[in-house]
Amino acid sequence: MREGMRGLTTRGRSFLAAAIAAAVSAAILGEKDLLRVAVLLAVLPLLAAAYVGRSRYKLACNRSLEPHRTPVGASSRVVLRLQNLSRLPTGTLLLEDRLPYALGSRPRVVLERLGAHQASSVAYTVRADVRGRYEVGPLVVRMTDPFGLCELSRAFPSTDRLTVIPQVTPLPSARLPGEYAGSGDSRARSVAVHGEDDAATREYRMGDDLRRVHWKSTARTGELMVRREEQPWESRATIVLDTRAYGHRGEGPTASFEWTVSAAASLAVHLRQAGYKLRLVTGAGVDVNADAGDGDGLILDHLAEVRLDKRAELSTLVQQVRQRADGGLIIALLGSLSTAEAELLAGLRANNATCVAFLLESSTWLNLPPKARAEADRAHDAAALALLQSGWRVIGVEHGARLAGLWPQVGRGSQGFALRAAMAETVAGGRR
């Protein structure tokens, strides 16, 4: 009741003032009829305050996001469903959902009166041009009585999270290097060297079923051997995202770093659809495996929040990748590199891994004078040559390049040799 009195509108306060004036006049003039009018004028705002005040626990709200994960630049629909749990109808409701600045201004929706136990839904759309995770809510409802004498604001504490993921670009089909790298007890190399029987056996381990003992191999080796269980081959790929702040240029959605984040998202979706067991490693300490059914969604959620790190070092990133290196395909999205940093990446070539680098010429994201441009180009070419000499496949990325156009180059093994020769000539000419 006290909260309802604090929510009296100008009209409600005027009614109370008129009631007091009428009561004082009735006492001075001795008019009983005027006193009845004063009572009536006072009762109306009091009833309105009591009615609106008790509505706090008589409204139920539910919010849903359609979808809850959306790419940059796309829209998401927010549906609010309000239900009146009271036996009495409500007045007009003004709904205001609180949103972060990146999702736009706060939406305000007017909902007409709700009857007893009646429910109604309203919807609005939001759009974000910057990736991230955003809290939608809480919802604030302004309620009034049918006469407009009292108005109160009620807040529903529940919030929902909208995840704005990087833009995902469809990629064409390409024959990938290392696509047959996999795992399992059976190895193609063992089949080729020892024959089918040896490839399908291994040493006995405590707990193995004795019915799986392979007596021919046991007699030949002198040790108890059992047949291996057949396991499906798995194509593995690791996406490495460079988050060094000094390796990227530009600002906002058109920065070179945003290009790499969008490329990582596109590669993750494409490789998952191709059946790859996927791993994402970033300089920010993120190490995610896409093994579950919504594995690519898990990676996209992490990419929605990844940021540049001023303290990130390439040596730390290489060490993090090597901690669980198990062969397969490694695709690195790299900013500007020095020759020494490029040589550090040679350590990822262990375990017969096929390494592909999308090496950004991040200086092309800036307008540099001719002398500075030439110096940046020489540094880029030297880093690319160092990667090529260590066995990497290198694909240069300039400002405005499209990943869909660059992706088929991954499968062209001869391109690296031609680029290596060109880089060698460039570096040699620069030294002269």
CSV table of C-alpha atoms in Angstrom, one decimal:
chain,number,residue,atom,x,y,z
A,1,MET,CA,0.0,0.0,0.0
A,2,ARG,CA,2.8,2.4,0.8
A,3,GLU,CA,4.5,1.7,-2.5
A,4,GLY,CA,1.2,2.3,-4.2
A,5,MET,CA,0.8,5.7,-2.5
A,6,ARG,CA,4.3,6.7,-3.7
A,7,GLY,CA,3.2,5.8,-7.3
A,8,LEU,CA,0.2,8.2,-7.3
A,9,THR,CA,0.1,10.2,-10.6
A,10,THR,CA,-0.7,13.9,-10.8
A,11,ARG,CA,-4.3,13.0,-11.3
A,12,GLY,CA,-4.3,10.9,-8.1
A,13,ARG,CA,-2.6,13.6,-6.0
A,14,SER,CA,-5.1,16.1,-7.3
A,15,PHE,CA,-8.0,13.9,-6.2
A,16,LEU,CA,-6.5,13.7,-2.7
A,17,ALA,CA,-6.0,17.4,-2.6
A,18,ALA,CA,-9.6,18.0,-3.7
A,19,ALA,CA,-10.7,15.5,-1.0
A,20,ILE,CA,-8.9,17.5,1.7
A,21,ALA,CA,-10.3,20.8,0.4
A,22,ALA,CA,-13.8,19.4,0.4
A,23,ALA,CA,-13.5,17.9,3.9
A,24,VAL,CA,-12.2,21.2,5.3
A,25,SER,CA,-15.0,23.1,3.5
A,26,ALA,CA,-17.6,20.6,4.8
A,27,ALA,CA,-16.3,21.2,8.4
A,28,ILE,CA,-16.4,25.0,8.0
A,29,LEU,CA,-19.8,25.1,6.3
A,30,GLY,CA,-21.4,22.2,8.0
A,31,GLU,CA,-22.4,20.5,4.7
A,32,LYS,CA,-22.7,16.8,5.1
A,33,ASP,CA,-23.1,16.2,1.4
A,34,LEU,CA,-19.8,18.0,0.7
A,35,LEU,CA,-18.2,15.6,3.2
A,36,ARG,CA,-19.6,12.6,1.3
A,37,VAL,CA,-17.9,14.1,-1.9
A,38,ALA,CA,-14.6,14.4,0.0
A,39,VAL,CA,-14.8,10.8,1.1
A,40,LEU,CA,-15.5,9.7,-2.5
A,41,LEU,CA,-12.6,11.7,-3.8
A,42,ALA,CA,-10.2,10.2,-1.2
A,43,VAL,CA,-11.4,6.6,-1.6
A,44,LEU,CA,-10.7,6.5,-5.4
A,45,PRO,CA,-6.9,7.1,-5.4
A,46,LEU,CA,-6.6,4.9,-2.3
A,47,LEU,CA,-8.3,2.0,-4.0
A,48,ALA,CA,-6.2,2.6,-7.1
A,49,ALA,CA,-3.0,2.5,-5.1
A,50,ALA,CA,-4.1,-0.7,-3.4
A,51,TYR,CA,-5.1,-2.2,-6.7
A,52,VAL,CA,-1.8,-1.4,-8.5
A,53,GLY,CA,0.3,-2.2,-5.4
A,54,ARG,CA,-1.0,-5.8,-5.2
A,55,SER,CA,-0.4,-6.4,-8.9
A,56,ARG,CA,3.3,-6.9,-8.2
A,57,TYR,CA,2.8,-10.6,-7.6
A,58,LYS,CA,0.0,-11.1,-10.1
A,59,LEU,CA,2.0,-10.8,-13.3
A,60,ALA,CA,4.2,-13.5,-14.9
A,61,CYS,CA,6.7,-12.7,-17.7
A,62,ASN,CA,8.6,-15.0,-20.1
A,63,ARG,CA,11.1,-13.9,-22.6
A,64,SER,CA,12.5,-15.9,-25.6
A,65,LEU,CA,15.1,-15.1,-28.2
A,66,GLU,CA,14.7,-16.4,-31.8
A,67,PRO,CA,17.5,-17.2,-32.3
A,68,HIS,CA,19.7,-16.9,-29.3
A,69,ARG,CA,22.8,-17.1,-31.4
A,70,THR,CA,23.0,-14.8,-34.5
A,71,PRO,CA,25.8,-13.6,-36.8
A,72,VAL,CA,27.0,-10.0,-36.9
A,73,GLY,CA,24.6,-7.8,-38.8
A,74,ALA,CA,21.7,-10.2,-38.5
A,75,SER,CA,18.6,-9.6,-36.5
A,76,SER,CA,17.1,-11.6,-33.6
A,77,ARG,CA,13.5,-11.5,-32.5
A,78,VAL,CA,12.7,-11.0,-28.8
A,79,VAL,CA,9.3,-12.3,-27.8
A,80,LEU,CA,7.8,-11.2,-24.4
A,81,ARG,CA,4.8,-13.1,-23.1
A,82,LEU,CA,2.9,-11.5,-20.2
A,83,GLN,CA,0.2,-13.3,-18.2
A,84,ASN,CA,-2.2,-11.8,-15.7
A,85,LEU,CA,-2.5,-14.2,-12.8
A,86,SER,CA,-5.1,-12.1,-11.0
A,87,ARG,CA,-8.9,-12.3,-11.2
A,88,LEU,CA,-9.0,-8.5,-11.9
A,89,PRO,CA,-8.1,-7.0,-15.3
A,90,THR,CA,-5.1,-4.8,-15.6
A,91,GLY,CA,-4.8,-1.3,-17.0
A,92,THR,CA,-2.6,-0.4,-19.9
A,93,LEU,CA,0.9,-1.7,-19.5
A,94,LEU,CA,4.0,0.0,-20.8
A,95,LEU,CA,6.8,-2.5,-21.3
A,96,GLU,CA,10.5,-1.5,-21.5
A,97,ASP,CA,13.3,-4.0,-21.9
A,98,ARG,CA,16.7,-2.9,-21.0
A,99,LEU,CA,19.4,-3.4,-23.6
A,100,PRO,CA,23.1,-2.7,-23.9
A,101,TYR,CA,24.1,0.1,-26.1
A,102,ALA,CA,25.4,-2.2,-28.9
A,103,LEU,CA,21.9,-3.6,-29.4
A,104,GLY,CA,20.2,-0.2,-29.9
A,105,SER,CA,17.8,1.9,-27.9
A,106,ARG,CA,15.5,0.4,-25.3
A,107,PRO,CA,12.3,-0.8,-26.9
A,108,ARG,CA,9.0,0.5,-25.4
A,109,VAL,CA,5.9,-1.4,-26.2
A,110,VAL,CA,2.3,-0.6,-25.1
A,111,LEU,CA,0.1,-3.6,-24.1
A,112,GLU,CA,-3.6,-3.1,-23.7
A,113,ARG,CA,-5.4,-4.3,-20.6
A,114,LEU,CA,-5.2,-8.0,-19.8
A,115,GLY,CA,-8.3,-9.7,-18.6
A,116,ALA,CA,-8.4,-12.2,-15.7
A,117,HIS,CA,-5.9,-14.9,-16.3
A,118,GLN,CA,-5.3,-13.6,-19.8
A,119,ALA,CA,-2.0,-13.7,-21.6
A,120,SER,CA,-0.6,-11.7,-24.4
A,121,SER,CA,2.7,-11.6,-26.4
A,122,VAL,CA,4.6,-8.7,-27.9
A,123,ALA,CA,7.8,-8.8,-30.0
A,124,TYR,CA,10.6,-6.6,-31.1
A,125,THR,CA,13.9,-7.1,-33.0
A,126,VAL,CA,17.5,-6.3,-32.1
A,127,ARG,CA,20.6,-6.2,-34.3
A,128,ALA,CA,24.3,-5.9,-33.4
A,129,ASP,CA,27.1,-5.0,-35.7
A,130,VAL,CA,29.7,-6.0,-33.1
A,131,ARG,CA,30.2,-9.6,-32.0
A,132,GLY,CA,29.9,-10.4,-28.3
A,133,ARG,CA,27.5,-11.7,-25.6
A,134,TYR,CA,24.8,-9.3,-24.5
A,135,GLU,CA,22.4,-9.4,-21.7
A,136,VAL,CA,18.8,-8.7,-22.7
A,137,GLY,CA,16.7,-7.5,-19.8
A,138,PRO,CA,15.5,-7.1,-17.1
A,139,LEU,CA,12.0,-6.1,-18.2
A,140,VAL,CA,10.4,-3.1,-16.6
A,141,VAL,CA,6.6,-2.9,-16.6
A,142,ARG,CA,4.8,0.3,-15.8
A,143,MET,CA,1.2,-0.5,-14.6
A,144,THR,CA,-1.7,1.9,-14.1
A,145,ASP,CA,-5.2,1.6,-12.8
A,146,PRO,CA,-8.1,2.0,-15.2
A,147,PHE,CA,-8.6,5.7,-14.1
A,148,GLY,CA,-4.9,6.6,-14.4
A,149,LEU,CA,-4.7,7.6,-10.7
A,150,CYS,CA,-1.6,5.5,-9.8
A,151,GLU,CA,1.4,4.2,-11.8
A,152,LEU,CA,4.0,1.8,-10.6
A,153,SER,CA,7.1,0.3,-12.3
A,154,ARG,CA,7.8,-3.4,-11.8
A,155,ALA,CA,11.0,-5.0,-12.8
A,156,PHE,CA,11.3,-8.7,-13.6
A,157,PRO,CA,14.9,-9.8,-12.7
A,158,SER,CA,15.3,-12.5,-15.3
A,159,THR,CA,17.6,-11.8,-18.2
A,160,ASP,CA,18.5,-13.7,-21.3
A,161,ARG,CA,21.8,-13.8,-23.2
A,162,LEU,CA,22.1,-13.0,-26.9
A,163,THR,CA,25.3,-14.3,-28.5
A,164,VAL,CA,26.4,-12.4,-31.6
A,165,ILE,CA,28.9,-14.6,-33.4
A,166,PRO,CA,31.3,-13.7,-36.2
A,167,GLN,CA,30.1,-13.6,-39.8
A,168,VAL,CA,30.3,-17.1,-41.3
A,169,THR,CA,31.2,-17.4,-45.0
A,170,PRO,CA,30.3,-20.5,-47.0
A,171,LEU,CA,33.5,-22.1,-48.4
A,172,PRO,CA,33.8,-24.1,-51.6
A,173,SER,CA,34.9,-27.7,-51.6
A,174,ALA,CA,38.7,-28.3,-51.7
A,175,ARG,CA,40.9,-31.3,-51.3
A,176,LEU,CA,42.7,-30.6,-48.0
A,177,PRO,CA,46.3,-31.7,-47.2
A,178,GLY,CA,46.3,-34.1,-44.2
A,179,GLU,CA,42.7,-35.0,-44.6
A,180,TYR,CA,43.4,-38.7,-44.0
A,181,ALA,CA,45.3,-38.2,-40.8
A,182,GLY,CA,43.4,-39.9,-38.1
A,183,SER,CA,43.4,-42.1,-35.0
A,184,GLY,CA,42.5,-45.7,-34.0
A,185,ASP,CA,44.3,-48.9,-33.1
A,186,SER,CA,44.7,-49.8,-36.8
A,187,ARG,CA,47.2,-47.9,-38.8
A,188,ALA,CA,47.5,-48.0,-42.6
A,189,ARG,CA,51.3,-48.0,-42.2
A,190,SER,CA,51.2,-51.2,-40.2
A,191,VAL,CA,49.1,-52.8,-42.9
A,192,ALA,CA,51.5,-51.9,-45.6
A,193,VAL,CA,54.6,-53.2,-43.7
A,194,HIS,CA,53.5,-56.3,-41.8
A,195,GLY,CA,50.3,-57.4,-43.4
A,196,GLU,CA,46.7,-57.5,-42.4
A,197,ASP,CA,47.0,-60.0,-39.5
A,198,ASP,CA,49.8,-58.0,-37.8
A,199,ALA,CA,48.0,-54.7,-38.3
A,200,ALA,CA,44.9,-56.1,-36.5
A,201,THR,CA,46.8,-57.2,-33.4
A,202,ARG,CA,48.5,-55.7,-30.4
A,203,GLU,CA,50.0,-56.7,-27.1
A,204,TYR,CA,47.7,-58.2,-24.4
A,205,ARG,CA,46.6,-55.7,-21.7
A,206,MET,CA,45.2,-56.5,-18.3
A,207,GLY,CA,41.4,-56.9,-18.6
A,208,ASP,CA,41.4,-57.9,-22.3
A,209,ASP,CA,39.0,-60.7,-23.3
A,210,LEU,CA,40.9,-63.9,-23.7
A,211,ARG,CA,38.6,-64.8,-26.6
A,212,ARG,CA,40.4,-62.0,-28.6
A,213,VAL,CA,43.8,-63.7,-28.3
A,214,HIS,CA,45.5,-64.1,-31.8
A,215,TRP,CA,47.4,-67.4,-31.4
A,216,LYS,CA,49.4,-67.1,-34.7
A,217,SER,CA,50.8,-63.8,-33.8
A,218,THR,CA,51.4,-65.0,-30.2
A,219,ALA,CA,53.5,-67.9,-31.5
A,220,ARG,CA,55.5,-65.8,-33.8
A,221,THR,CA,56.3,-63.0,-31.4
A,222,GLY,CA,56.6,-65.0,-28.2
A,223,GLU,CA,54.2,-62.6,-26.4
A,224,LEU,CA,50.5,-62.8,-25.9
A,225,MET,CA,48.8,-60.8,-28.7
A,226,VAL,CA,45.1,-59.9,-29.1
A,227,ARG,CA,43.0,-58.7,-32.0
A,228,ARG,CA,42.6,-54.9,-32.1
A,229,GLU,CA,39.1,-53.4,-31.9
A,230,GLU,CA,38.1,-51.6,-35.1
A,231,GLN,CA,37.9,-47.9,-34.6
A,232,PRO,CA,36.8,-45.3,-37.1
A,233,TRP,CA,39.4,-43.0,-38.6
A,234,GLU,CA,39.1,-39.4,-37.6
A,235,SER,CA,40.2,-36.5,-39.6
A,236,ARG,CA,41.7,-33.9,-37.2
A,237,ALA,CA,42.2,-30.2,-37.7
A,238,THR,CA,43.5,-27.4,-35.4
A,239,ILE,CA,42.6,-23.8,-36.0
A,240,VAL,CA,45.2,-21.4,-34.5
A,241,LEU,CA,44.1,-17.8,-34.0
A,242,ASP,CA,46.7,-15.1,-33.4
A,243,THR,CA,45.5,-12.6,-30.9
A,244,ARG,CA,48.6,-10.5,-30.6
A,245,ALA,CA,47.6,-6.8,-30.5
A,246,TYR,CA,50.8,-5.6,-32.3
A,247,GLY,CA,50.2,-8.1,-35.1
A,248,HIS,CA,47.0,-6.5,-36.3
A,249,ARG,CA,46.0,-3.1,-37.7
A,250,GLY,CA,42.8,-1.2,-38.1
A,251,GLU,CA,39.9,-0.6,-35.8
A,252,GLY,CA,36.3,-1.7,-35.4
A,253,PRO,CA,34.5,-4.3,-37.5
A,254,THR,CA,36.8,-3.7,-40.5
A,255,ALA,CA,40.1,-4.3,-38.6
A,256,SER,CA,42.4,-7.1,-39.7
A,257,PHE,CA,41.7,-9.0,-36.5
A,258,GLU,CA,38.0,-9.1,-37.2
A,259,TRP,CA,38.9,-10.7,-40.6
A,260,THR,CA,40.8,-13.5,-38.9
A,261,VAL,CA,38.0,-14.1,-36.3
A,262,SER,CA,35.4,-14.3,-39.1
A,263,ALA,CA,37.8,-16.6,-41.1
A,264,ALA,CA,38.2,-18.9,-38.0
A,265,ALA,CA,34.4,-19.1,-37.6
A,266,SER,CA,34.0,-20.0,-41.3
A,267,LEU,CA,36.7,-22.6,-41.2
A,268,ALA,CA,35.2,-24.2,-38.1
A,269,VAL,CA,31.8,-24.6,-39.6
A,270,HIS,CA,33.2,-25.8,-42.9
A,271,LEU,CA,35.5,-28.4,-41.4
A,272,ARG,CA,32.9,-29.6,-38.9
A,273,GLN,CA,30.5,-30.2,-41.8
A,274,ALA,CA,33.3,-32.1,-43.6
A,275,GLY,CA,33.5,-34.5,-40.6
A,276,TYR,CA,36.7,-33.1,-38.9
A,277,LYS,CA,37.4,-33.5,-35.3
A,278,LEU,CA,38.2,-29.8,-34.6
A,279,ARG,CA,40.3,-27.9,-32.0
A,280,LEU,CA,40.5,-24.2,-31.6
A,281,VAL,CA,43.5,-22.6,-29.9
A,282,THR,CA,43.9,-18.8,-29.4
A,283,GLY,CA,46.5,-16.6,-27.9
A,284,ALA,CA,44.0,-15.6,-25.2
A,285,GLY,CA,44.3,-19.1,-23.6
A,286,VAL,CA,41.2,-20.6,-25.3
A,287,ASP,CA,41.6,-24.3,-26.1
A,288,VAL,CA,38.3,-25.8,-27.3
A,289,ASN,CA,37.5,-29.2,-28.7
A,290,ALA,CA,34.5,-29.6,-31.0
A,291,ASP,CA,33.6,-33.2,-30.2
A,292,ALA,CA,29.9,-32.8,-29.1
A,293,GLY,CA,27.0,-32.5,-31.4
A,294,ASP,CA,27.0,-28.7,-31.2
A,295,GLY,CA,30.8,-28.5,-31.2
A,296,ASP,CA,30.9,-25.8,-33.9
A,297,GLY,CA,28.4,-23.8,-31.8
A,298,LEU,CA,30.8,-24.0,-28.8
A,299,ILE,CA,33.6,-22.7,-30.9
A,300,LEU,CA,31.5,-19.9,-32.3
A,301,ASP,CA,30.5,-18.9,-28.8
A,302,HIS,CA,34.2,-18.6,-27.9
A,303,LEU,CA,34.9,-16.6,-31.0
A,304,ALA,CA,32.1,-14.2,-30.2
A,305,GLU,CA,34.1,-13.0,-27.1
A,306,VAL,CA,37.8,-13.3,-28.2
A,307,ARG,CA,39.7,-10.1,-28.0
A,308,LEU,CA,43.2,-8.8,-28.8
A,309,ASP,CA,45.7,-9.2,-26.1
A,310,LYS,CA,48.6,-6.8,-25.6
A,311,ARG,CA,50.5,-9.3,-23.6
A,312,ALA,CA,50.1,-12.3,-26.0
A,313,GLU,CA,53.3,-13.8,-27.4
A,314,LEU,CA,53.6,-16.2,-30.3
A,315,SER,CA,55.9,-18.5,-28.3
A,316,THR,CA,53.2,-19.0,-25.8
A,317,LEU,CA,50.7,-19.8,-28.5
A,318,VAL,CA,53.0,-22.3,-30.2
A,319,GLN,CA,53.7,-24.0,-26.8
A,320,GLN,CA,49.9,-24.3,-26.2
A,321,VAL,CA,49.3,-25.9,-29.5
A,322,ARG,CA,52.2,-28.4,-29.0
A,323,GLN,CA,51.0,-29.5,-25.6
A,324,ARG,CA,48.3,-31.7,-27.4
A,325,ALA,CA,49.7,-31.9,-30.9
A,326,ASP,CA,48.5,-35.1,-32.5
A,327,GLY,CA,49.1,-34.6,-36.2
A,328,GLY,CA,46.4,-33.8,-38.8
A,329,LEU,CA,45.8,-30.4,-40.3
A,330,ILE,CA,46.9,-27.2,-38.6
A,331,ILE,CA,45.5,-23.9,-40.0
A,332,ALA,CA,46.9,-20.8,-38.5
A,333,LEU,CA,45.4,-17.3,-39.0
A,334,LEU,CA,48.3,-15.0,-38.3
A,335,GLY,CA,48.9,-11.3,-38.2
A,336,SER,CA,52.1,-9.6,-39.0
A,337,LEU,CA,55.2,-11.7,-38.2
A,338,SER,CA,58.9,-11.1,-37.7
A,339,THR,CA,61.3,-13.6,-39.2
A,340,ALA,CA,62.1,-14.9,-35.7
A,341,GLU,CA,58.4,-15.4,-34.9
A,342,ALA,CA,57.9,-17.2,-38.2
A,343,GLU,CA,60.8,-19.6,-37.3
A,344,LEU,CA,59.1,-20.4,-34.0
A,345,LEU,CA,56.2,-21.8,-35.9
A,346,ALA,CA,58.4,-24.5,-37.4
A,347,GLY,CA,57.9,-26.5,-34.2
A,348,LEU,CA,54.3,-27.2,-35.1
A,349,ARG,CA,55.4,-29.4,-38.0
A,350,ALA,CA,55.9,-32.4,-35.6
A,351,ASN,CA,53.9,-35.6,-35.8
A,352,ASN,CA,53.5,-35.3,-39.6
A,353,ALA,CA,51.2,-32.3,-39.3
A,354,THR,CA,50.3,-30.4,-42.4
A,355,CYS,CA,50.5,-26.7,-41.6
A,356,VAL,CA,48.7,-24.0,-43.6
A,357,ALA,CA,49.1,-20.3,-42.7
A,358,PHE,CA,46.9,-17.5,-43.7
A,359,LEU,CA,49.4,-14.7,-43.3
A,360,LEU,CA,47.8,-11.3,-43.2
A,361,GLU,CA,49.6,-8.3,-44.6
A,362,SER,CA,48.0,-6.2,-41.9
A,363,SER,CA,49.8,-3.1,-43.0
A,364,THR,CA,47.4,-3.0,-46.0
A,365,TRP,CA,44.6,-2.2,-43.5
A,366,LEU,CA,46.3,1.2,-43.1
A,367,ASN,CA,47.2,4.0,-45.5
A,368,LEU,CA,51.0,4.1,-45.3
A,369,PRO,CA,53.5,6.4,-47.1
A,370,PRO,CA,55.4,4.6,-49.9
A,371,LYS,CA,58.6,4.2,-47.9
A,372,ALA,CA,56.8,2.6,-44.9
A,373,ARG,CA,54.7,0.5,-47.3
A,374,ALA,CA,57.8,-0.9,-49.0
A,375,GLU,CA,59.4,-1.7,-45.6
A,376,ALA,CA,56.2,-3.5,-44.4
A,377,ASP,CA,56.1,-5.5,-47.6
A,378,ARG,CA,59.7,-6.7,-47.2
A,379,ALA,CA,59.1,-7.7,-43.6
A,380,HIS,CA,56.0,-9.7,-44.7
A,381,ASP,CA,57.8,-11.4,-47.5
A,382,ALA,CA,60.7,-12.4,-45.2
A,383,ALA,CA,58.3,-13.9,-42.7
A,384,ALA,CA,56.5,-15.8,-45.5
A,385,LEU,CA,59.7,-17.2,-46.8
A,386,ALA,CA,60.7,-18.4,-43.3
A,387,LEU,CA,57.4,-20.2,-43.0
A,388,LEU,CA,57.8,-21.8,-46.4
A,389,GLN,CA,61.4,-23.0,-45.7
A,390,SER,CA,60.1,-24.7,-42.5
A,391,GLY,CA,57.5,-26.7,-44.6
A,392,TRP,CA,54.4,-24.5,-44.1
A,393,ARG,CA,52.0,-23.7,-46.9
A,394,VAL,CA,51.5,-19.9,-47.0
A,395,ILE,CA,48.6,-17.9,-48.3
A,396,GLY,CA,49.0,-14.2,-48.3
A,397,VAL,CA,45.9,-12.1,-47.3
A,398,GLU,CA,45.6,-8.5,-48.2
A,399,HIS,CA,42.9,-6.0,-47.2
A,400,GLY,CA,39.7,-6.8,-49.1
A,401,ALA,CA,40.5,-10.4,-49.8
A,402,ARG,CA,37.7,-13.0,-49.5
A,403,LEU,CA,38.3,-16.2,-47.7
A,404,ALA,CA,36.1,-18.1,-50.2
A,405,GLY,CA,38.5,-17.0,-52.9
A,406,LEU,CA,41.6,-18.0,-51.0
A,407,TRP,CA,40.4,-21.3,-49.6
A,408,PRO,CA,41.0,-23.4,-52.8
A,409,GLN,CA,44.7,-22.5,-52.6
A,410,VAL,CA,45.0,-24.7,-49.5
A,411,GLY,CA,45.0,-27.8,-51.7
A,412,ARG,CA,47.5,-26.6,-54.2
A,413,GLY,CA,50.8,-28.0,-53.1
A,414,SER,CA,52.8,-26.5,-56.0
A,415,GLN,CA,51.8,-23.0,-55.1
A,416,GLY,CA,54.1,-22.9,-52.1
A,417,PHE,CA,57.2,-23.7,-54.2
A,418,ALA,CA,56.4,-20.9,-56.7
A,419,LEU,CA,55.8,-18.5,-53.9
A,420,ARG,CA,59.0,-19.6,-52.2
A,421,ALA,CA,61.1,-18.8,-55.2
A,422,ALA,CA,59.4,-15.4,-55.6
A,423,MET,CA,60.0,-14.6,-51.9
A,424,ALA,CA,63.6,-15.6,-52.2
A,425,GLU,CA,64.2,-13.3,-55.1
A,426,THR,CA,62.4,-10.5,-53.2
A,427,VAL,CA,64.5,-10.9,-50.1
A,428,ALA,CA,67.7,-11.2,-52.0
A,429,GLY,CA,66.9,-8.1,-54.0
A,430,GLY,CA,66.1,-6.2,-50.7
A,431,ARG,CA,69.5,-7.2,-49.2
A,432,ARG,CA,71.3,-5.9,-52.2
